[in-house]
Amino acid sequence: MSDNIKGKVVVITGASSGLGAATARLLSAQGAVIVLGARRADRIQSLADELTAKGGRALAVTTDVTRFDQVKNLVDAAVRKFGRIDVMINNAGLMPHSPLERLKIEDWDRTIDVNIKGVLYGIAAALPHMKQQKAGHIINVSSVAGHKVTPAGAVYAATKHAVRALSEGLRQEIKPYNLRTTIISPGAVATELPDSVTEPDVADRIRKFYTEVAIPADSFARAVAFAISQPEDVDINEILFRPTRQDL
Ligand SMILES: NC(=O)c1ccc[n+]([C@@H]2O[C@H](COP(=O)([O-])OP(=O)(O)OC[C@H]3O[C@@H](n4cnc5c(N)ncnc54)[C@H](OP(=O)(O)O)[C@@H]3O)[C@@H](O)[C@H]2O)c1
């Protein structure tokens, strides 16, 4: 599987925990060069050190995806240090579920800023390099919530539907540049994501649900590796996966 992974320069946002960190570990073990972005500098630096100690090549760049200048700096740092960017994984996200009637305006703003604008900024930062290379792969992380809306999940679902719409539009537009696009939509995966819920009753319900059904983060990492490892003329556009136990 690692044939088309070895040596690729892969930039991952939200690499300080959960799905991003698991993906960094798997792809590094398969020979990819990993560039880690997130706000928690200590976390991504220690992950970069861990990957390097195991014989990999990695770089940590502190990044807030709500700031385009910082996302551009992340991608440009990858290109400066490693000469190119082969894969951009727009993974950073949060899920502060709450019923709309609670009017959690700040949560709505943050969710839209990170989950939608962060993805757009990732596209904007990577696309000029990939167009020039006439090669590259943009992977955007949506969710089961990009396919289904649930009570208390309207804003999150709206952002994840938006990620799928943006990705499909991007897929159609970038044909002239020989670029690939993949949407990955996970179900419940055990990460720190439930910690982003700010309403205590909703957080309790989600933590209970995750405790019952969530699967390990390497499930996501394997889906990423599958998409990247295909021959360059094969474009895996969308992957939706869930824990076998999850009905939602
Ligand atoms: N776990 C699931 O069940 C599940 C299911 C479907 C979809 N997803 C999606 O998967 C993605 C990854 O989430 P996860 O489950 O791995 O959760 P997680 O463990 O909470 O990780 C979220 C990551 O996003 C980063 N992040 C948050 N705000 C950021 C910002 N402003 N700038 C840069 N990075 C930021 C965090 O890093 P810092 O705090 O260090 O910045 C962290 O690395 C999200 O898009 C999420 O919606 C997860």
mmCIF file of C-alpha atoms and ligand atoms in Angstrom:
data_model
loop_
_atom_site.group_PDB
_atom_site.id
_atom_site.type_symbol
_atom_site.label_atom_id
_atom_site.label_comp_id
_atom_site.label_asym_id
_atom_site.label_seq_id
_atom_site.Cartn_x
_atom_site.Cartn_y
_atom_site.Cartn_z
ATOM 1 C CA MET A 1 0.000 0.000 0.000
ATOM 2 C CA SER A 2 2.858 2.378 0.730
ATOM 3 C CA ASP A 3 4.092 2.482 -2.873
ATOM 4 C CA ASN A 4 2.642 5.893 -3.652
ATOM 5 C CA ILE A 5 3.171 7.282 -0.128
ATOM 6 C CA LYS A 6 6.934 7.010 0.391
ATOM 7 C CA GLY A 7 8.681 10.364 -0.044
ATOM 8 C CA LYS A 8 5.474 12.395 -0.404
ATOM 9 C CA VAL A 9 5.364 15.691 1.479
ATOM 10 C CA VAL A 10 2.131 15.688 3.486
ATOM 11 C CA VAL A 11 0.855 18.759 5.361
ATOM 12 C CA ILE A 12 -1.700 18.035 8.095
ATOM 13 C CA THR A 13 -3.718 20.659 9.971
ATOM 14 C CA GLY A 14 -5.071 19.720 13.397
ATOM 15 C CA ALA A 15 -2.084 17.413 13.824
ATOM 16 C CA SER A 16 -1.741 17.889 17.587
ATOM 17 C CA SER A 17 -4.252 15.193 18.523
ATOM 18 C CA GLY A 18 -6.821 12.669 17.339
ATOM 19 C CA LEU A 19 -7.150 11.924 13.652
ATOM 20 C CA GLY A 20 -4.374 14.263 12.537
ATOM 21 C CA ALA A 21 -1.784 12.813 14.918
ATOM 22 C CA ALA A 22 -2.745 9.210 14.060
ATOM 23 C CA THR A 23 -2.427 9.996 10.353
ATOM 24 C CA ALA A 24 0.971 11.607 10.868
ATOM 25 C CA ARG A 25 2.205 8.461 12.632
ATOM 26 C CA LEU A 26 0.888 6.025 10.000
ATOM 27 C CA LEU A 27 2.052 8.004 6.955
ATOM 28 C CA SER A 28 5.465 8.644 8.534
ATOM 29 C CA ALA A 29 5.853 4.914 9.172
ATOM 30 C CA GLN A 30 5.106 4.413 5.461
ATOM 31 C CA GLY A 31 7.862 6.832 4.442
ATOM 32 C CA ALA A 32 6.019 10.142 3.962
ATOM 33 C CA VAL A 33 7.543 13.468 5.003
ATOM 34 C CA ILE A 34 5.149 15.031 7.519
ATOM 35 C CA VAL A 35 4.510 18.728 8.170
ATOM 36 C CA LEU A 36 2.381 19.223 11.270
ATOM 37 C CA GLY A 37 0.180 22.268 11.909
ATOM 38 C CA ALA A 38 -1.886 23.131 15.009
ATOM 39 C CA ARG A 39 -2.018 25.815 17.705
ATOM 40 C CA ARG A 40 -0.501 23.680 20.514
ATOM 41 C CA ALA A 41 3.164 24.084 19.587
ATOM 42 C CA ASP A 42 4.469 21.725 22.295
ATOM 43 C CA ARG A 43 2.267 18.871 21.082
ATOM 44 C CA ILE A 44 3.234 19.088 17.404
ATOM 45 C CA GLN A 45 6.926 19.593 18.237
ATOM 46 C CA SER A 46 6.995 16.475 20.421
ATOM 47 C CA LEU A 47 5.181 14.512 17.687
ATOM 48 C CA ALA A 48 7.721 15.760 15.118
ATOM 49 C CA ASP A 49 10.515 14.667 17.489
ATOM 50 C CA GLU A 50 8.874 11.252 17.912
ATOM 51 C CA LEU A 51 8.613 10.735 14.127
ATOM 52 C CA THR A 52 12.204 11.885 13.597
ATOM 53 C CA ALA A 53 13.484 9.583 16.361
ATOM 54 C CA LYS A 54 11.873 6.678 14.497
ATOM 55 C CA GLY A 55 13.760 7.580 11.310
ATOM 56 C CA GLY A 56 11.113 9.762 9.681
ATOM 57 C CA ARG A 57 11.297 13.346 8.442
ATOM 58 C CA ALA A 58 8.942 15.855 10.063
ATOM 59 C CA LEU A 59 8.477 19.557 10.702
ATOM 60 C CA ALA A 60 6.171 21.293 13.186
ATOM 61 C CA VAL A 61 4.767 24.733 12.365
ATOM 62 C CA THR A 62 2.484 26.441 14.873
ATOM 63 C CA THR A 63 -0.694 27.289 12.976
ATOM 64 C CA ASP A 64 -4.109 28.727 13.710
ATOM 65 C CA VAL A 65 -6.247 27.778 10.707
ATOM 66 C CA THR A 66 -8.541 30.749 11.238
ATOM 67 C CA ARG A 67 -5.634 32.946 10.101
ATOM 68 C CA PHE A 68 -4.856 32.699 6.385
ATOM 69 C CA ASP A 69 -1.357 34.130 6.881
ATOM 70 C CA GLN A 70 -0.564 31.279 9.302
ATOM 71 C CA VAL A 71 -1.921 28.556 7.007
ATOM 72 C CA LYS A 72 0.062 30.023 4.109
ATOM 73 C CA ASN A 73 3.148 30.074 6.337
ATOM 74 C CA LEU A 74 2.578 26.366 7.175
ATOM 75 C CA VAL A 75 2.421 25.328 3.518
ATOM 76 C CA ASP A 76 5.215 27.654 2.425
ATOM 77 C CA ALA A 77 7.438 26.284 5.217
ATOM 78 C CA ALA A 78 6.816 22.764 3.890
ATOM 79 C CA VAL A 79 7.763 23.796 0.355
ATOM 80 C CA ARG A 80 10.819 25.761 1.560
ATOM 81 C CA LYS A 81 12.153 22.858 3.615
ATOM 82 C CA PHE A 82 11.155 19.869 1.493
ATOM 83 C CA GLY A 83 10.830 21.384 -2.004
ATOM 84 C CA ARG A 84 7.146 20.623 -2.660
ATOM 85 C CA ILE A 85 3.757 19.750 -1.198
ATOM 86 C CA ASP A 86 2.144 16.541 -2.393
ATOM 87 C CA VAL A 87 -0.807 16.238 -0.015
ATOM 88 C CA MET A 88 -2.737 18.850 1.982
ATOM 89 C CA ILE A 89 -4.977 17.366 4.687
ATOM 90 C CA ASN A 90 -7.451 19.972 5.925
ATOM 91 C CA ASN A 91 -8.335 18.174 9.135
ATOM 92 C CA ALA A 92 -8.501 20.795 11.944
ATOM 93 C CA GLY A 93 -12.014 21.017 13.323
ATOM 94 C CA LEU A 94 -14.254 21.286 16.342
ATOM 95 C CA MET A 95 -17.745 20.129 17.241
ATOM 96 C CA PRO A 96 -19.379 22.291 19.919
ATOM 97 C CA HIS A 97 -22.859 20.775 19.594
ATOM 98 C CA SER A 98 -25.823 22.580 21.151
ATOM 99 C CA PRO A 99 -29.484 23.143 20.273
ATOM 100 C CA LEU A 100 -29.908 26.284 18.150
ATOM 101 C CA GLU A 101 -32.334 27.807 20.680
ATOM 102 C CA ARG A 102 -29.465 28.135 23.179
ATOM 103 C CA LEU A 103 -28.014 30.794 20.871
ATOM 104 C CA LYS A 104 -24.349 29.858 21.332
ATOM 105 C CA ILE A 105 -23.240 32.514 18.877
ATOM 106 C CA GLU A 106 -19.552 32.307 19.838
ATOM 107 C CA ASP A 107 -19.559 28.539 19.294
ATOM 108 C CA TRP A 108 -21.227 29.026 15.899
ATOM 109 C CA ASP A 109 -18.603 31.590 14.891
ATOM 110 C CA ARG A 110 -15.674 29.384 15.960
ATOM 111 C CA THR A 111 -17.137 26.329 14.238
ATOM 112 C CA ILE A 112 -17.625 28.191 10.973
ATOM 113 C CA ASP A 113 -14.204 29.836 11.219
ATOM 114 C CA VAL A 114 -12.304 26.592 11.815
ATOM 115 C CA ASN A 115 -14.397 24.014 9.948
ATOM 116 C CA ILE A 116 -15.196 26.037 6.809
ATOM 117 C CA LYS A 117 -12.805 28.975 6.562
ATOM 118 C CA GLY A 118 -9.911 26.852 7.830
ATOM 119 C CA VAL A 119 -10.498 24.382 4.999
ATOM 120 C CA LEU A 120 -10.750 27.204 2.443
ATOM 121 C CA TYR A 121 -7.515 28.714 3.737
ATOM 122 C CA GLY A 122 -5.828 25.313 3.410
ATOM 123 C CA ILE A 123 -6.991 25.087 -0.187
ATOM 124 C CA ALA A 124 -5.828 28.646 -0.878
ATOM 125 C CA ALA A 125 -2.404 27.971 0.618
ATOM 126 C CA ALA A 126 -1.783 24.664 -1.199
ATOM 127 C CA LEU A 127 -3.370 25.264 -4.586
ATOM 128 C CA PRO A 128 -0.830 27.688 -6.102
ATOM 129 C CA HIS A 129 2.022 25.229 -5.389
ATOM 130 C CA MET A 130 0.060 22.237 -6.664
ATOM 131 C CA LYS A 131 -1.015 24.044 -9.849
ATOM 132 C CA GLN A 132 2.609 24.856 -10.553
ATOM 133 C CA GLN A 133 3.686 21.258 -9.853
ATOM 134 C CA LYS A 134 0.759 19.916 -11.923
ATOM 135 C CA ALA A 135 0.452 17.332 -9.177
ATOM 136 C CA GLY A 136 -1.035 17.188 -5.729
ATOM 137 C CA HIS A 137 -3.841 15.883 -3.559
ATOM 138 C CA ILE A 138 -6.187 17.839 -1.286
ATOM 139 C CA ILE A 139 -7.956 15.822 1.412
ATOM 140 C CA ASN A 140 -10.766 17.551 3.297
ATOM 141 C CA VAL A 141 -12.254 16.085 6.465
ATOM 142 C CA SER A 142 -16.040 16.117 6.607
ATOM 143 C CA SER A 143 -18.110 13.756 8.782
ATOM 144 C CA VAL A 144 -21.189 11.561 8.893
ATOM 145 C CA ALA A 145 -22.623 14.970 9.853
ATOM 146 C CA GLY A 146 -21.806 16.055 6.306
ATOM 147 C CA HIS A 147 -24.473 13.574 5.228
ATOM 148 C CA LYS A 148 -26.953 13.671 8.139
ATOM 149 C CA VAL A 149 -28.306 16.395 10.426
ATOM 150 C CA THR A 150 -29.088 15.609 14.060
ATOM 151 C CA PRO A 151 -30.654 17.658 16.871
ATOM 152 C CA ALA A 152 -28.014 19.873 18.538
ATOM 153 C CA GLY A 153 -25.749 19.269 15.565
ATOM 154 C CA ALA A 154 -27.149 21.739 13.034
ATOM 155 C CA VAL A 155 -24.225 24.170 12.881
ATOM 156 C CA TYR A 156 -21.603 21.417 12.869
ATOM 157 C CA ALA A 157 -23.562 19.538 10.171
ATOM 158 C CA ALA A 158 -23.837 22.750 8.152
ATOM 159 C CA THR A 159 -20.051 23.165 8.224
ATOM 160 C CA LYS A 160 -19.460 19.542 7.279
ATOM 161 C CA HIS A 161 -22.006 19.735 4.419
ATOM 162 C CA ALA A 162 -20.109 22.860 3.319
ATOM 163 C CA VAL A 163 -16.822 20.938 3.320
ATOM 164 C CA ARG A 164 -18.351 18.375 0.948
ATOM 165 C CA ALA A 165 -19.758 21.089 -1.343
ATOM 166 C CA LEU A 166 -16.426 22.922 -1.460
ATOM 167 C CA SER A 167 -14.551 19.707 -2.132
ATOM 168 C CA GLU A 168 -16.830 18.699 -4.990
ATOM 169 C CA GLY A 169 -16.557 22.157 -6.551
ATOM 170 C CA LEU A 170 -12.790 21.999 -6.172
ATOM 171 C CA ARG A 171 -12.671 18.534 -7.730
ATOM 172 C CA GLN A 172 -14.444 19.795 -10.846
ATOM 173 C CA GLU A 173 -12.406 22.983 -11.168
ATOM 174 C CA ILE A 174 -8.908 21.571 -10.820
ATOM 175 C CA LYS A 175 -9.059 18.959 -13.575
ATOM 176 C CA PRO A 176 -6.712 21.021 -15.803
ATOM 177 C CA TYR A 177 -3.983 20.781 -13.171
ATOM 178 C CA ASN A 178 -4.002 17.001 -12.700
ATOM 179 C CA LEU A 179 -4.890 17.279 -8.993
ATOM 180 C CA ARG A 180 -6.770 14.795 -6.808
ATOM 181 C CA THR A 181 -9.382 15.561 -4.121
ATOM 182 C CA THR A 182 -10.740 13.336 -1.386
ATOM 183 C CA ILE A 183 -13.485 13.919 1.171
ATOM 184 C CA ILE A 184 -13.222 11.688 4.228
ATOM 185 C CA SER A 185 -16.349 11.453 6.396
ATOM 186 C CA PRO A 186 -15.792 9.533 9.628
ATOM 187 C CA GLY A 187 -18.392 8.353 12.099
ATOM 188 C CA ALA A 188 -17.531 8.280 15.805
ATOM 189 C CA VAL A 189 -13.777 7.953 16.311
ATOM 190 C CA ALA A 190 -12.161 8.192 19.750
ATOM 191 C CA THR A 191 -10.364 11.560 19.898
ATOM 192 C CA GLU A 192 -10.500 14.768 21.933
ATOM 193 C CA LEU A 193 -13.356 16.073 19.746
ATOM 194 C CA PRO A 194 -16.099 15.710 22.424
ATOM 195 C CA ASP A 195 -14.020 18.093 24.601
ATOM 196 C CA SER A 196 -14.993 20.906 22.220
ATOM 197 C CA VAL A 197 -18.632 20.712 23.385
ATOM 198 C CA THR A 198 -19.293 23.645 25.731
ATOM 199 C CA GLU A 199 -22.786 22.706 27.009
ATOM 200 C CA PRO A 200 -22.307 20.233 29.915
ATOM 201 C CA ASP A 201 -25.490 18.196 29.314
ATOM 202 C CA VAL A 202 -24.747 17.828 25.588
ATOM 203 C CA ALA A 203 -21.099 16.991 26.339
ATOM 204 C CA ASP A 204 -22.188 14.212 28.755
ATOM 205 C CA ARG A 205 -24.490 12.704 26.135
ATOM 206 C CA ILE A 206 -21.810 12.792 23.425
ATOM 207 C CA ARG A 207 -19.101 11.360 25.720
ATOM 208 C CA LYS A 208 -21.446 8.465 26.629
ATOM 209 C CA PHE A 209 -22.147 7.832 22.929
ATOM 210 C CA TYR A 210 -18.419 7.909 22.085
ATOM 211 C CA THR A 211 -17.594 5.578 24.989
ATOM 212 C CA GLU A 212 -20.113 3.084 23.622
ATOM 213 C CA VAL A 213 -19.338 3.140 19.901
ATOM 214 C CA ALA A 214 -16.158 5.036 18.951
ATOM 215 C CA ILE A 215 -13.346 3.233 17.131
ATOM 216 C CA PRO A 216 -9.599 4.040 17.259
ATOM 217 C CA ALA A 217 -8.132 6.932 15.249
ATOM 218 C CA ASP A 218 -5.992 4.670 13.077
ATOM 219 C CA SER A 219 -9.242 3.756 11.248
ATOM 220 C CA PHE A 220 -9.128 7.259 9.776
ATOM 221 C CA ALA A 221 -5.387 7.106 9.115
ATOM 222 C CA ARG A 222 -5.850 3.930 7.074
ATOM 223 C CA ALA A 223 -8.553 5.613 4.967
ATOM 224 C CA VAL A 224 -6.149 8.485 4.254
ATOM 225 C CA ALA A 225 -3.368 6.052 3.349
ATOM 226 C CA PHE A 226 -5.731 4.177 1.012
ATOM 227 C CA ALA A 227 -6.627 7.374 -0.871
ATOM 228 C CA ILE A 228 -3.033 8.601 -1.171
ATOM 229 C CA SER A 229 -1.570 5.236 -2.116
ATOM 230 C CA GLN A 230 -3.666 4.821 -5.268
ATOM 231 C CA PRO A 231 -1.912 5.305 -8.619
ATOM 232 C CA GLU A 232 -1.925 8.975 -9.677
ATOM 233 C CA ASP A 233 -4.647 8.381 -12.297
ATOM 234 C CA VAL A 234 -7.024 7.063 -9.612
ATOM 235 C CA ASP A 235 -8.884 9.741 -7.662
ATOM 236 C CA ILE A 236 -10.704 8.449 -4.560
ATOM 237 C CA ASN A 237 -13.241 11.263 -4.206
ATOM 238 C CA GLU A 238 -15.121 10.267 -1.085
ATOM 239 C CA ILE A 239 -14.867 7.849 1.809
ATOM 240 C CA LEU A 240 -17.627 7.498 4.431
ATOM 241 C CA PHE A 241 -16.966 5.101 7.288
ATOM 242 C CA ARG A 242 -18.471 4.388 10.703
ATOM 243 C CA PRO A 243 -17.947 2.065 13.625
ATOM 244 C CA THR A 244 -19.767 -1.150 12.767
ATOM 245 C CA ARG A 245 -21.916 -0.542 15.875
ATOM 246 C CA GLN A 246 -22.959 3.009 14.923
ATOM 247 C CA ASP A 247 -26.523 3.336 13.598
ATOM 248 C CA LEU A 248 -26.676 7.159 13.221
HETATM 249 N N1 LIG B 1 -13.533 12.094 16.022
HETATM 250 C C1 LIG B 1 -14.657 11.953 15.355
HETATM 251 O O1 LIG B 1 -15.570 11.207 15.758
HETATM 252 C C2 LIG B 1 -14.877 12.709 14.078
HETATM 253 C C3 LIG B 1 -15.946 12.336 13.257
HETATM 254 C C4 LIG B 1 -16.163 13.041 12.098
HETATM 255 C C5 LIG B 1 -15.337 14.074 11.727
HETATM 256 N N2 LIG B 1 -14.302 14.420 12.555
HETATM 257 C C6 LIG B 1 -13.458 15.542 12.143
HETATM 258 O O2 LIG B 1 -12.113 15.169 12.240
HETATM 259 C C7 LIG B 1 -11.302 16.328 12.372
HETATM 260 C C8 LIG B 1 -10.253 16.104 13.448
HETATM 261 O O3 LIG B 1 -10.894 16.025 14.701
HETATM 262 P P1 LIG B 1 -10.480 14.979 15.822
HETATM 263 O O4 LIG B 1 -11.598 14.021 15.965
HETATM 264 O O5 LIG B 1 -9.121 14.476 15.593
HETATM 265 O O6 LIG B 1 -10.568 15.928 17.124
HETATM 266 P P2 LIG B 1 -9.428 16.477 18.109
HETATM 267 O O7 LIG B 1 -8.665 15.356 18.726
HETATM 268 O O8 LIG B 1 -10.142 17.430 19.004
HETATM 269 O O9 LIG B 1 -8.470 17.266 17.131
HETATM 270 C C9 LIG B 1 -8.837 18.507 16.576
HETATM 271 C C10 LIG B 1 -7.603 19.142 16.003
HETATM 272 O O10 LIG B 1 -7.991 20.389 15.404
HETATM 273 C C11 LIG B 1 -7.068 21.357 15.824
HETATM 274 N N3 LIG B 1 -7.640 22.695 15.820
HETATM 275 C C12 LIG B 1 -8.761 23.148 16.413
HETATM 276 N N4 LIG B 1 -8.899 24.468 16.212
HETATM 277 C C13 LIG B 1 -7.820 24.854 15.467
HETATM 278 C C14 LIG B 1 -7.364 26.081 14.947
HETATM 279 N N5 LIG B 1 -8.057 27.226 15.129
HETATM 280 N N6 LIG B 1 -6.213 26.097 14.245
HETATM 281 C C15 LIG B 1 -5.503 24.969 14.052
HETATM 282 N N7 LIG B 1 -5.867 23.778 14.517
HETATM 283 C C16 LIG B 1 -7.017 23.722 15.222
HETATM 284 C C17 LIG B 1 -6.628 20.941 17.221
HETATM 285 O O11 LIG B 1 -5.321 21.454 17.478
HETATM 286 P P3 LIG B 1 -4.974 22.670 18.470
HETATM 287 O O12 LIG B 1 -6.041 22.720 19.523
HETATM 288 O O13 LIG B 1 -3.626 22.310 18.999
HETATM 289 O O14 LIG B 1 -4.955 23.879 17.584
HETATM 290 C C18 LIG B 1 -6.557 19.430 17.058
HETATM 291 O O15 LIG B 1 -5.300 19.049 16.572
HETATM 292 C C19 LIG B 1 -12.273 17.481 12.631
HETATM 293 O O16 LIG B 1 -12.471 18.211 11.439
HETATM 294 C C20 LIG B 1 -13.554 16.769 13.028
HETATM 295 O O17 LIG B 1 -14.694 17.529 12.767
HETATM 296 C C21 LIG B 1 -14.040 13.754 13.705
#
